[in-house]
XYZ file of C-alpha atoms in Angstrom:
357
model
C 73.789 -82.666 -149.792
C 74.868 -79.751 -147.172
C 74.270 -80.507 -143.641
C 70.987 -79.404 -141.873
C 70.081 -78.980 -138.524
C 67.454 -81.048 -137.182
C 66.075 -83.017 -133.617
C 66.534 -86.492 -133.472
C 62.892 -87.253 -133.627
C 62.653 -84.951 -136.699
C 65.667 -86.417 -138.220
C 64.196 -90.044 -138.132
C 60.827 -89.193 -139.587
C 62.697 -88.086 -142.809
C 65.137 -90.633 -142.923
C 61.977 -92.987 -143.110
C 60.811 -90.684 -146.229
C 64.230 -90.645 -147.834
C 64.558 -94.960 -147.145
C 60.995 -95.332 -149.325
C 59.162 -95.407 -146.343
C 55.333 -94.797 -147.404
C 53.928 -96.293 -144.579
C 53.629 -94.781 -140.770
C 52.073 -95.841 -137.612
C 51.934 -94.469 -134.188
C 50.561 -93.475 -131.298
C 51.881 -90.705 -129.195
C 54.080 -90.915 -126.133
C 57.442 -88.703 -124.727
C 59.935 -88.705 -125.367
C 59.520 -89.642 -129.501
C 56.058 -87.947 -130.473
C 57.902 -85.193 -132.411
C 58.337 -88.392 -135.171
C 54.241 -88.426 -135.577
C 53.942 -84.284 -135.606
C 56.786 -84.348 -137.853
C 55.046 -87.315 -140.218
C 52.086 -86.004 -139.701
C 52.887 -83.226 -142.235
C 55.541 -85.148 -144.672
C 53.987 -88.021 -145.732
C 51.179 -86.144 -147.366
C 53.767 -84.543 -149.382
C 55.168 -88.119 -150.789
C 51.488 -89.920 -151.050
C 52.366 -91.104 -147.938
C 49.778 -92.656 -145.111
C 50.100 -91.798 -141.374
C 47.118 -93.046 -139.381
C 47.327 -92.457 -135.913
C 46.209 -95.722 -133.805
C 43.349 -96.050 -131.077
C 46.376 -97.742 -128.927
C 49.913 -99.088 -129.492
C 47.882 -102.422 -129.944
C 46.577 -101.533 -132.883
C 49.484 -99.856 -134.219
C 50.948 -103.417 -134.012
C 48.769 -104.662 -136.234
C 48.410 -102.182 -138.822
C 52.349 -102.684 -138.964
C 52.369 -106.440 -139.298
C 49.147 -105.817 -142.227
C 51.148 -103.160 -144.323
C 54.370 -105.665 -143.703
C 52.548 -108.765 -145.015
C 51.408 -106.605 -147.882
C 55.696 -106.150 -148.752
C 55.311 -102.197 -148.538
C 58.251 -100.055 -146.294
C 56.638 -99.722 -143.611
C 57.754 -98.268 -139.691
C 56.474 -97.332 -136.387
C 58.105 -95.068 -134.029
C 57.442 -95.466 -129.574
C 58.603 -95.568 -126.069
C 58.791 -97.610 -123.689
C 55.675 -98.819 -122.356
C 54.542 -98.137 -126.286
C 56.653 -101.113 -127.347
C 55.999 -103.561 -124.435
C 52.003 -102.863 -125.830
C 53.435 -104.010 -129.823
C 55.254 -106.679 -128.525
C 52.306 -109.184 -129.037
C 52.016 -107.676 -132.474
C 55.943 -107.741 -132.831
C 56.250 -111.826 -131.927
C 53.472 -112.617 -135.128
C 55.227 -109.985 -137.360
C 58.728 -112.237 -136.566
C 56.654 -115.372 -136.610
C 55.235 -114.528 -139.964
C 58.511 -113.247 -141.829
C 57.490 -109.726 -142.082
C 60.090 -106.318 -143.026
C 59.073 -103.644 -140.310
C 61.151 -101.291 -138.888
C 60.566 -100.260 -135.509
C 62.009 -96.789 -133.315
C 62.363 -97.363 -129.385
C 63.052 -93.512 -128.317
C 63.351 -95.153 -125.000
C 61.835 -93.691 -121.404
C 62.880 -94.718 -118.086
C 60.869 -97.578 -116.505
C 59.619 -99.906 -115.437
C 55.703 -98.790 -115.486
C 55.257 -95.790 -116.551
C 58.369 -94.519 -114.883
C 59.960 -91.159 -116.258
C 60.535 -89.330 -119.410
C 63.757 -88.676 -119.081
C 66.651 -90.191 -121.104
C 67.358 -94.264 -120.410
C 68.384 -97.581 -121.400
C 66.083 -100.042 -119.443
C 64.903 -101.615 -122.446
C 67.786 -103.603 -122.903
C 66.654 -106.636 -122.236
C 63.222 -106.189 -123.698
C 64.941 -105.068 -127.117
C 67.350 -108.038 -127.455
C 66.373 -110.703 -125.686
C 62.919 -110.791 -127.928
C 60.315 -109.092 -125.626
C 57.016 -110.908 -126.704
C 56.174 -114.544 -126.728
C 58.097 -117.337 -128.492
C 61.562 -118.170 -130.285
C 62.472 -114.877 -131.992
C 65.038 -112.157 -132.316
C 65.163 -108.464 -133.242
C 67.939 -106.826 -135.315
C 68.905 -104.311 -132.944
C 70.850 -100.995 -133.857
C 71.729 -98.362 -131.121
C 72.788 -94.759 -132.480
C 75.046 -92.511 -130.196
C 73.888 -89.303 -132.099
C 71.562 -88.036 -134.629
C 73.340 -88.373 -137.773
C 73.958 -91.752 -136.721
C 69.828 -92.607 -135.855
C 69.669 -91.150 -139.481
C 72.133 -94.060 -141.312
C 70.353 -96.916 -138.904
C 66.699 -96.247 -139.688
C 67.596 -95.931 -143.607
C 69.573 -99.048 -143.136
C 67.005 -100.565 -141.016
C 64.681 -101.009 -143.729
C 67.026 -102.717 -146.283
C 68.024 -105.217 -143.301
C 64.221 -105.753 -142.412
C 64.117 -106.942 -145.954
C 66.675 -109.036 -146.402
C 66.294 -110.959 -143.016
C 62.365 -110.808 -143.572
C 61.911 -109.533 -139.675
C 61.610 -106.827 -137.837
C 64.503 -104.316 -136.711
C 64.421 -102.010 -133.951
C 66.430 -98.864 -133.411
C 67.072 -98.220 -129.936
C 67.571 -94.472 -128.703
C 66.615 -92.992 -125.688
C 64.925 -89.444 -124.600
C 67.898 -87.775 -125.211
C 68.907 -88.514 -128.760
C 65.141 -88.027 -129.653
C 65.238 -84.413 -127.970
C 68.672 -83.416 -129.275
C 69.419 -81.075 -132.216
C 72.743 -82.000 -134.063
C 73.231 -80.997 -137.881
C 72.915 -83.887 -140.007
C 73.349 -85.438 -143.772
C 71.060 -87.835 -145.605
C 72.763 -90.454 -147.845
C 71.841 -89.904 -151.230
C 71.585 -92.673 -154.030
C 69.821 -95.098 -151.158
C 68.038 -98.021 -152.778
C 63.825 -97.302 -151.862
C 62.535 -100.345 -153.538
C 61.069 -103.125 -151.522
C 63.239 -106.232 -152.126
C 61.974 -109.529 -153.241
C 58.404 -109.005 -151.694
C 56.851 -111.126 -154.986
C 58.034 -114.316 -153.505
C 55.910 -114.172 -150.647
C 53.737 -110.988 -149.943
C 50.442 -110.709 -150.005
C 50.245 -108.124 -152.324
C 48.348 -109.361 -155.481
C 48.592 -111.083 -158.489
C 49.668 -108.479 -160.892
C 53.509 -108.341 -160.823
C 53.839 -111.891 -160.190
C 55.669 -114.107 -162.576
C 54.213 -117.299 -161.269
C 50.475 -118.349 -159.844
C 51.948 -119.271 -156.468
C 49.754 -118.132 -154.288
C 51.710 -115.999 -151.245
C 50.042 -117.392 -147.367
C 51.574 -114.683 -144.869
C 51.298 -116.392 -141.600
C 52.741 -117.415 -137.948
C 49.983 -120.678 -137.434
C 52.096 -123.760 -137.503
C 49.499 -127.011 -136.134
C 51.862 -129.520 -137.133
C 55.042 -130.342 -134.560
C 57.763 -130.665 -137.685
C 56.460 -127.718 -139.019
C 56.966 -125.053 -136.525
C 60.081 -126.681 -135.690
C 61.083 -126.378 -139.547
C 60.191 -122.967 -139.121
C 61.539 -121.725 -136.083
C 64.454 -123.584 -137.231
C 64.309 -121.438 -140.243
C 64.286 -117.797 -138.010
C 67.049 -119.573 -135.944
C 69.531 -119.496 -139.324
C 68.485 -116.373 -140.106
C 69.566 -114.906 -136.662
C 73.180 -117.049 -136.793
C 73.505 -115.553 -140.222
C 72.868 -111.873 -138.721
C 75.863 -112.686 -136.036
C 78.197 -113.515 -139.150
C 77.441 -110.138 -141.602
C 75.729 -107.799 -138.905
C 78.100 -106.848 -136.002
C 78.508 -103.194 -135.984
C 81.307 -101.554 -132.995
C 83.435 -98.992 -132.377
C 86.842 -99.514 -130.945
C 87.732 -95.804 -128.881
C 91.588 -95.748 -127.613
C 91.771 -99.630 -128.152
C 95.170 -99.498 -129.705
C 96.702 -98.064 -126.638
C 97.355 -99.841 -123.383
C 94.650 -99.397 -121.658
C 94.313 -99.977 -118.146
C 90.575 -100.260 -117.814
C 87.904 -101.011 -120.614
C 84.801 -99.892 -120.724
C 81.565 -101.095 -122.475
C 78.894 -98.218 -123.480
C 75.923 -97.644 -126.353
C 74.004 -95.061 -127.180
C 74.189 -91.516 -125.242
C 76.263 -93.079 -122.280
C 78.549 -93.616 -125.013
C 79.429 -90.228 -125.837
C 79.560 -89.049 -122.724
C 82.434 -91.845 -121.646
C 84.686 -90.457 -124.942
C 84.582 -87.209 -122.838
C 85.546 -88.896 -120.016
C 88.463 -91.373 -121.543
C 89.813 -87.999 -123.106
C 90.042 -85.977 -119.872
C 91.689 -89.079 -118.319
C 94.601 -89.837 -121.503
C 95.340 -85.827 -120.777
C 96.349 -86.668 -117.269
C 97.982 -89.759 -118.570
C 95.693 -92.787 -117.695
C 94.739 -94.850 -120.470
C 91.221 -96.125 -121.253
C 90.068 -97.709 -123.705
C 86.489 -98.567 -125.078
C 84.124 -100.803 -127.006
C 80.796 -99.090 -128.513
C 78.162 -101.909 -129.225
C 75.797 -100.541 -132.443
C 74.465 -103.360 -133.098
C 73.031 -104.649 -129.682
C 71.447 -107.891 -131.005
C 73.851 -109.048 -132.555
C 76.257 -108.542 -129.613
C 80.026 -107.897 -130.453
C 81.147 -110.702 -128.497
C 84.283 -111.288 -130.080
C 85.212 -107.577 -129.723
C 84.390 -107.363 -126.467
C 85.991 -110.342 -125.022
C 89.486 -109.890 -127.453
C 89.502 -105.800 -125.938
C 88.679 -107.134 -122.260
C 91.875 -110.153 -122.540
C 94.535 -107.172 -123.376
C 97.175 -107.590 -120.901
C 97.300 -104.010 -119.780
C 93.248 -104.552 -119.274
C 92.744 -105.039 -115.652
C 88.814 -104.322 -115.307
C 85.586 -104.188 -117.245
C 83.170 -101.484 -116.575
C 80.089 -101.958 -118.370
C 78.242 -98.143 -118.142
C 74.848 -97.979 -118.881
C 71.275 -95.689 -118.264
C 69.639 -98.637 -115.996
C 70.485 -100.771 -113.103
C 72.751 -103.119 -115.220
C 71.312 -105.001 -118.074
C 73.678 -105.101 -121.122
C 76.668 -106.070 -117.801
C 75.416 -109.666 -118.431
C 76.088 -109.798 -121.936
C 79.265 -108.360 -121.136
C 80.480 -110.498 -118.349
C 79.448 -113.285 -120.615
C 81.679 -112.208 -123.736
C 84.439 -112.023 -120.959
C 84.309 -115.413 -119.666
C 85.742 -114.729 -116.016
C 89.104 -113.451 -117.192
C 88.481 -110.139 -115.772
C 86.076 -108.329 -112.970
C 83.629 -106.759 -114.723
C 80.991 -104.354 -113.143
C 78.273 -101.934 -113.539
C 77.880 -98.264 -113.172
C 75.250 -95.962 -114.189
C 71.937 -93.810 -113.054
C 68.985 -95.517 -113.941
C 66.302 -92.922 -112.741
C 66.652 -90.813 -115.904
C 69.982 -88.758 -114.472
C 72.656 -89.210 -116.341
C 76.268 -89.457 -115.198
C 78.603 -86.474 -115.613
C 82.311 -86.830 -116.995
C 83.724 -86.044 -113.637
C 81.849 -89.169 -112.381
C 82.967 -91.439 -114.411
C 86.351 -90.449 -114.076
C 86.061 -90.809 -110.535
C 84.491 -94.321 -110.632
C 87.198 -95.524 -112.978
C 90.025 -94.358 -110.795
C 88.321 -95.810 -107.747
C 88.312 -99.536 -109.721
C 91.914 -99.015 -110.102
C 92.729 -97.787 -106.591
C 91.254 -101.285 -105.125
């Protein structure tokens, strides 16, 4: 298929369509509501449903109803959005449910800015609502890139049983980059006859399916969450998704970026090998789970003197970082976290200051 042009928000909509996706709920908010206008219109075309929601709280729910049911199904947010599913989000984990879930994230906290940012970080991989539980968490640095994830995302929601999250921010949502759509992708729901609620018909056995997160009983719940817990040690073995940039020379600083920090730090590490200063750095994609053996293996280099981890808030993903690294190198923060976002000429400037102390 020949490349098209399309905005990120646009973009995602139809790689929802094109993953099987048949059903969508939202509720609109900057920077992603281009997803809903854009859905809005398409999934009429493919006997689709998009309802729009009274509130995010609701959209929660239809989600976690449409995901006990087995069907492809994905909301799209922001910010504040997501913090109002992430009641709904903890029972759709608890309960074993496929749902795929877009963060096109705003800056924060409250209701903050719309501008481009990354200060969901911690509310995207450290679980967000209430109880044991993880989210598979993908972060694109482009469009064609949010296009792979969110097909990907729903294949992954199914074979984990749990929700995934992409996490963008303003800027990839807004952005127009041309783009191609895998063909030949799988859009049958995997596996849902063992244990959605979705009727009797297509079932080889009489086993009646109980979607649910109530656990009463102590050895239960600890069975169970014992249960999510293997699922989320098996995503660290067959999930980790990075990118290594100038890691095979010796580099005299490394830097850790995601998303649309990341791309602007390639600009950066290229104007600085020109002049002859070597940098090298590790792109996370998959946030949760963290590259930790990346990281800390590109941090231990013997040329590596510093860590800077570079990020669109006031230093979240650093901690992750500085734990992969173990205290065998500084490692510090920069970034803008008020929905600026730092120029090549700043970065280069920061790094050269680390190396000049």
């Amino acid at each position: 298929m020949a490349k098209v042009l399309m905005k990120g928000n646009e973009a995602i909509g139809e790689a929802a369509i094109r993953a099987g996706c048949k059903n969508y709920f939202a509720y609109p908010i900057t920077p992603q509501s281009e997803v809903a206008e854009y859905l809005a219109k398409r999934m009429p075309e493919v006997d689709g449903v998009f309802v729009q929601g009274e509130s995010e709280v609701a959209v929660g729910y239809m989600i976690f109803g449409a995901a006990g049911c087995g069907e492809r199904v994905m909301t799209t947010s922001s910010s504040p959005g997501i913090s109002l599913m992430s009641e709904a989000l903890s029972y759709i984990a608890g309960a074993r449910c496929p749902a795929v879930f877009v963060n096109i994230m705003r800056g924060g906290p409250g209701l903050g800015g719309i501008l481009p940012s990354q200060g969901d970080y911690f509310q995207a991989t450290k679980g967000g609502g209430h109880g044991d539980y993880r989210l598979l968490v993908m972060a694109p640095e482009g469009v064609q890139e949010a296009v792979e994830m969110t097909m990907k995302a729903f294949n992954l929601a199914e074979k984990y049983r749990g929700p995934v999250m992409i996490l963008g921010d303003g800027l990839i949502g807004q952005m127009m980059e041309p783009v191609e759509f895998p063909e030949n992708f799988d859009t049958t729901p995997t596996n849902k006859d063992d244990w959605a609620t979705s009727g009797m018909d297509t079932r080889k056995s009489d086993k009646k399916n109980i979607v649910k997160s109530l656990f009463l009983d102590p050895k239960a719940l600890n069975d169970h969450n014992l249960l999510l817990k293997s699922n989320y040690e098996r995503m660290k073995q067959e999930e980790i998704l990075y990118e290594g940039y100038n890691t095979d020379a010796d580099y005299k600083v490394l830097i850790v970026s995601y998303g649309t920090m990341s791309r602007v730090c390639k600009t950066a590490i290229d104007t600085m090998k020109a002049q002859g200063l070597e940098i090298g750095m590790i792109r996370p994609q998959t946030l949760f789970p963290f590259p930790e053996k990346a990281v800390h293996e590109a941090a231990v280099k013997a040329s590596c003197s510093h860590v800077v981890s570079i990020e669109l808030n006031m230093g979240q993903m650093v901690e992750d970082v500085d734990r992969c690294v173990k205290g065998q190198r500084p490692v510090t923060w920069y970034g803008e976290c008020g929905g600026d976002i730092p120029t090549p000429e700043e970065i280069i400037d920061h790094v050269k200051s680390l190396l000049n102390n």
